[in-house]
Amino acid sequence: PLFFLCVFLFSMADGHAFADVLEQMTATRDDKSRLRLLKAWIGDHSVSCEQTIQLLATFFGLGDCTVQAAVIIYPKITDKGAFDSVLAKGFKFDEERADVRKRLNLS
């Protein structure tokens, strides 16, 4: 029972950490600052594809920052089998999707 309690508390803490970073990224004024915040946060955390979509939605989508964000997040995704949903929901243009696939060496 103690093990399950620890796992539950850890997942709750991780959920709070995600909510906190999502709130901070939403409040941040520009994409480059969001990218810096994401880089600092993601090193100690893992995320699902659904959470990745939420993180990418905080970006304005101008320039290369959203593509860079997806590339930074990818190694930390726990359900990589669903990554196509990130590409479909997180990017408006085929060129961006292709760029992410190319940078990650995905076919």
PDB file of C-alpha atoms in Angstrom:
ATOM      1  CA  PRO A   1       0.000   0.000   0.000  1.00  0.00           C
ATOM      2  CA  LEU A   2       2.808   2.439   0.775  1.00  0.00           C
ATOM      3  CA  PHE A   3       4.308   1.930  -2.691  1.00  0.00           C
ATOM      4  CA  PHE A   4       1.007   2.791  -4.381  1.00  0.00           C
ATOM      5  CA  LEU A   5       0.589   5.838  -2.181  1.00  0.00           C
ATOM      6  CA  CYS A   6       4.072   7.026  -3.166  1.00  0.00           C
ATOM      7  CA  VAL A   7       3.325   6.467  -6.865  1.00  0.00           C
ATOM      8  CA  PHE A   8       0.023   8.323  -6.503  1.00  0.00           C
ATOM      9  CA  LEU A   9       1.633  11.254  -4.711  1.00  0.00           C
ATOM     10  CA  PHE A  10       4.440  11.384  -7.286  1.00  0.00           C
ATOM     11  CA  SER A  11       1.952  11.487 -10.162  1.00  0.00           C
ATOM     12  CA  MET A  12      -0.019  14.209  -8.379  1.00  0.00           C
ATOM     13  CA  ALA A  13       3.151  16.242  -7.898  1.00  0.00           C
ATOM     14  CA  ASP A  14       4.056  15.755 -11.554  1.00  0.00           C
ATOM     15  CA  GLY A  15       0.533  16.862 -12.520  1.00  0.00           C
ATOM     16  CA  HIS A  16       0.937  19.990 -10.434  1.00  0.00           C
ATOM     17  CA  ALA A  17       4.326  20.653 -12.024  1.00  0.00           C
ATOM     18  CA  PHE A  18       2.755  20.359 -15.476  1.00  0.00           C
ATOM     19  CA  ALA A  19      -0.096  22.685 -14.546  1.00  0.00           C
ATOM     20  CA  ASP A  20       2.403  25.188 -13.165  1.00  0.00           C
ATOM     21  CA  VAL A  21       4.618  25.206 -16.260  1.00  0.00           C
ATOM     22  CA  LEU A  22       1.587  25.393 -18.547  1.00  0.00           C
ATOM     23  CA  GLU A  23       0.347  28.423 -16.620  1.00  0.00           C
ATOM     24  CA  GLN A  24       3.801  30.056 -16.759  1.00  0.00           C
ATOM     25  CA  MET A  25       4.143  29.406 -20.480  1.00  0.00           C
ATOM     26  CA  THR A  26       0.684  30.820 -21.149  1.00  0.00           C
ATOM     27  CA  ALA A  27       1.548  33.969 -19.194  1.00  0.00           C
ATOM     28  CA  THR A  28       4.882  34.434 -20.984  1.00  0.00           C
ATOM     29  CA  ARG A  29       4.798  37.149 -23.636  1.00  0.00           C
ATOM     30  CA  ASP A  30       6.937  35.713 -26.432  1.00  0.00           C
ATOM     31  CA  ASP A  31       7.816  32.374 -27.965  1.00  0.00           C
ATOM     32  CA  LYS A  32      11.562  32.590 -27.360  1.00  0.00           C
ATOM     33  CA  SER A  33      10.934  33.043 -23.638  1.00  0.00           C
ATOM     34  CA  ARG A  34       8.484  30.130 -23.706  1.00  0.00           C
ATOM     35  CA  LEU A  35      11.134  27.997 -25.377  1.00  0.00           C
ATOM     36  CA  ARG A  36      13.691  28.889 -22.673  1.00  0.00           C
ATOM     37  CA  LEU A  37      11.174  28.034 -19.950  1.00  0.00           C
ATOM     38  CA  LEU A  38      10.338  24.733 -21.648  1.00  0.00           C
ATOM     39  CA  LYS A  39      14.025  23.792 -21.959  1.00  0.00           C
ATOM     40  CA  ALA A  40      14.581  24.493 -18.274  1.00  0.00           C
ATOM     41  CA  TRP A  41      11.512  22.523 -17.183  1.00  0.00           C
ATOM     42  CA  ILE A  42      11.457  19.467 -19.458  1.00  0.00           C
ATOM     43  CA  GLY A  43      14.791  18.046 -18.305  1.00  0.00           C
ATOM     44  CA  ASP A  44      13.292  16.750 -15.053  1.00  0.00           C
ATOM     45  CA  HIS A  45       9.855  15.799 -16.385  1.00  0.00           C
ATOM     46  CA  SER A  46       8.126  13.485 -18.808  1.00  0.00           C
ATOM     47  CA  VAL A  47       4.890  14.241 -20.643  1.00  0.00           C
ATOM     48  CA  SER A  48       2.174  12.536 -22.635  1.00  0.00           C
ATOM     49  CA  CYS A  49       1.285  13.421 -26.201  1.00  0.00           C
ATOM     50  CA  GLU A  50      -1.848  15.173 -24.924  1.00  0.00           C
ATOM     51  CA  GLN A  51       0.273  17.306 -22.586  1.00  0.00           C
ATOM     52  CA  THR A  52       2.669  18.005 -25.464  1.00  0.00           C
ATOM     53  CA  ILE A  53      -0.231  19.333 -27.533  1.00  0.00           C
ATOM     54  CA  GLN A  54      -1.163  21.625 -24.636  1.00  0.00           C
ATOM     55  CA  LEU A  55       2.410  22.894 -24.340  1.00  0.00           C
ATOM     56  CA  LEU A  56       2.675  23.547 -28.086  1.00  0.00           C
ATOM     57  CA  ALA A  57      -0.637  25.433 -27.998  1.00  0.00           C
ATOM     58  CA  THR A  58       0.987  28.123 -25.826  1.00  0.00           C
ATOM     59  CA  PHE A  59       3.237  29.131 -28.730  1.00  0.00           C
ATOM     60  CA  PHE A  60       2.069  31.749 -31.209  1.00  0.00           C
ATOM     61  CA  GLY A  61       3.353  29.586 -34.037  1.00  0.00           C
ATOM     62  CA  LEU A  62       5.451  32.301 -35.607  1.00  0.00           C
ATOM     63  CA  GLY A  63       8.902  31.309 -36.747  1.00  0.00           C
ATOM     64  CA  ASP A  64      10.614  28.117 -35.755  1.00  0.00           C
ATOM     65  CA  CYS A  65       9.908  28.022 -32.007  1.00  0.00           C
ATOM     66  CA  THR A  66       7.000  25.565 -32.104  1.00  0.00           C
ATOM     67  CA  VAL A  67       9.007  23.114 -34.212  1.00  0.00           C
ATOM     68  CA  GLN A  68      11.957  23.502 -31.838  1.00  0.00           C
ATOM     69  CA  ALA A  69       9.648  22.912 -28.874  1.00  0.00           C
ATOM     70  CA  ALA A  70       8.352  19.653 -30.349  1.00  0.00           C
ATOM     71  CA  VAL A  71      11.905  18.466 -30.954  1.00  0.00           C
ATOM     72  CA  ILE A  72      12.904  19.347 -27.378  1.00  0.00           C
ATOM     73  CA  ILE A  73       9.874  17.615 -25.877  1.00  0.00           C
ATOM     74  CA  TYR A  74       9.973  14.437 -27.993  1.00  0.00           C
ATOM     75  CA  PRO A  75      12.589  12.508 -25.968  1.00  0.00           C
ATOM     76  CA  LYS A  76      10.476  13.054 -22.839  1.00  0.00           C
ATOM     77  CA  ILE A  77       7.187  11.783 -24.321  1.00  0.00           C
ATOM     78  CA  THR A  78       5.953   8.647 -22.596  1.00  0.00           C
ATOM     79  CA  ASP A  79       3.534   7.534 -25.313  1.00  0.00           C
ATOM     80  CA  LYS A  80       5.511   8.101 -28.515  1.00  0.00           C
ATOM     81  CA  GLY A  81       3.151   5.767 -30.385  1.00  0.00           C
ATOM     82  CA  ALA A  82       0.606   8.591 -30.325  1.00  0.00           C
ATOM     83  CA  PHE A  83       3.029  11.239 -31.619  1.00  0.00           C
ATOM     84  CA  ASP A  84       1.095  11.576 -34.886  1.00  0.00           C
ATOM     85  CA  SER A  85      -1.647  13.234 -32.819  1.00  0.00           C
ATOM     86  CA  VAL A  86       0.882  15.867 -31.739  1.00  0.00           C
ATOM     87  CA  LEU A  87       1.772  16.564 -35.350  1.00  0.00           C
ATOM     88  CA  ALA A  88      -1.882  16.684 -36.408  1.00  0.00           C
ATOM     89  CA  LYS A  89      -3.124  18.881 -33.559  1.00  0.00           C
ATOM     90  CA  GLY A  90       0.009  20.863 -32.772  1.00  0.00           C
ATOM     91  CA  PHE A  91       0.852  22.146 -36.253  1.00  0.00           C
ATOM     92  CA  LYS A  92      -1.225  23.921 -38.881  1.00  0.00           C
ATOM     93  CA  PHE A  93       1.036  23.369 -41.875  1.00  0.00           C
ATOM     94  CA  ASP A  94       2.395  20.256 -43.556  1.00  0.00           C
ATOM     95  CA  GLU A  95       5.790  21.945 -43.873  1.00  0.00           C
ATOM     96  CA  GLU A  96       6.042  22.244 -40.084  1.00  0.00           C
ATOM     97  CA  ARG A  97       5.050  18.607 -39.591  1.00  0.00           C
ATOM     98  CA  ALA A  98       7.628  17.531 -42.168  1.00  0.00           C
ATOM     99  CA  ASP A  99      10.278  19.677 -40.468  1.00  0.00           C
ATOM    100  CA  VAL A 100       9.607  18.047 -37.095  1.00  0.00           C
ATOM    101  CA  ARG A 101       9.759  14.566 -38.629  1.00  0.00           C
ATOM    102  CA  LYS A 102      13.020  15.428 -40.396  1.00  0.00           C
ATOM    103  CA  ARG A 103      14.670  16.828 -37.257  1.00  0.00           C
ATOM    104  CA  LEU A 104      13.634  13.753 -35.272  1.00  0.00           C
ATOM    105  CA  ASN A 105      14.590  11.310 -38.049  1.00  0.00           C
ATOM    106  CA  LEU A 106      11.032   9.958 -38.182  1.00  0.00           C
ATOM    107  CA  SER A 107       9.678   8.560 -41.411  1.00  0.00           C
TER     108      SER A 107
END
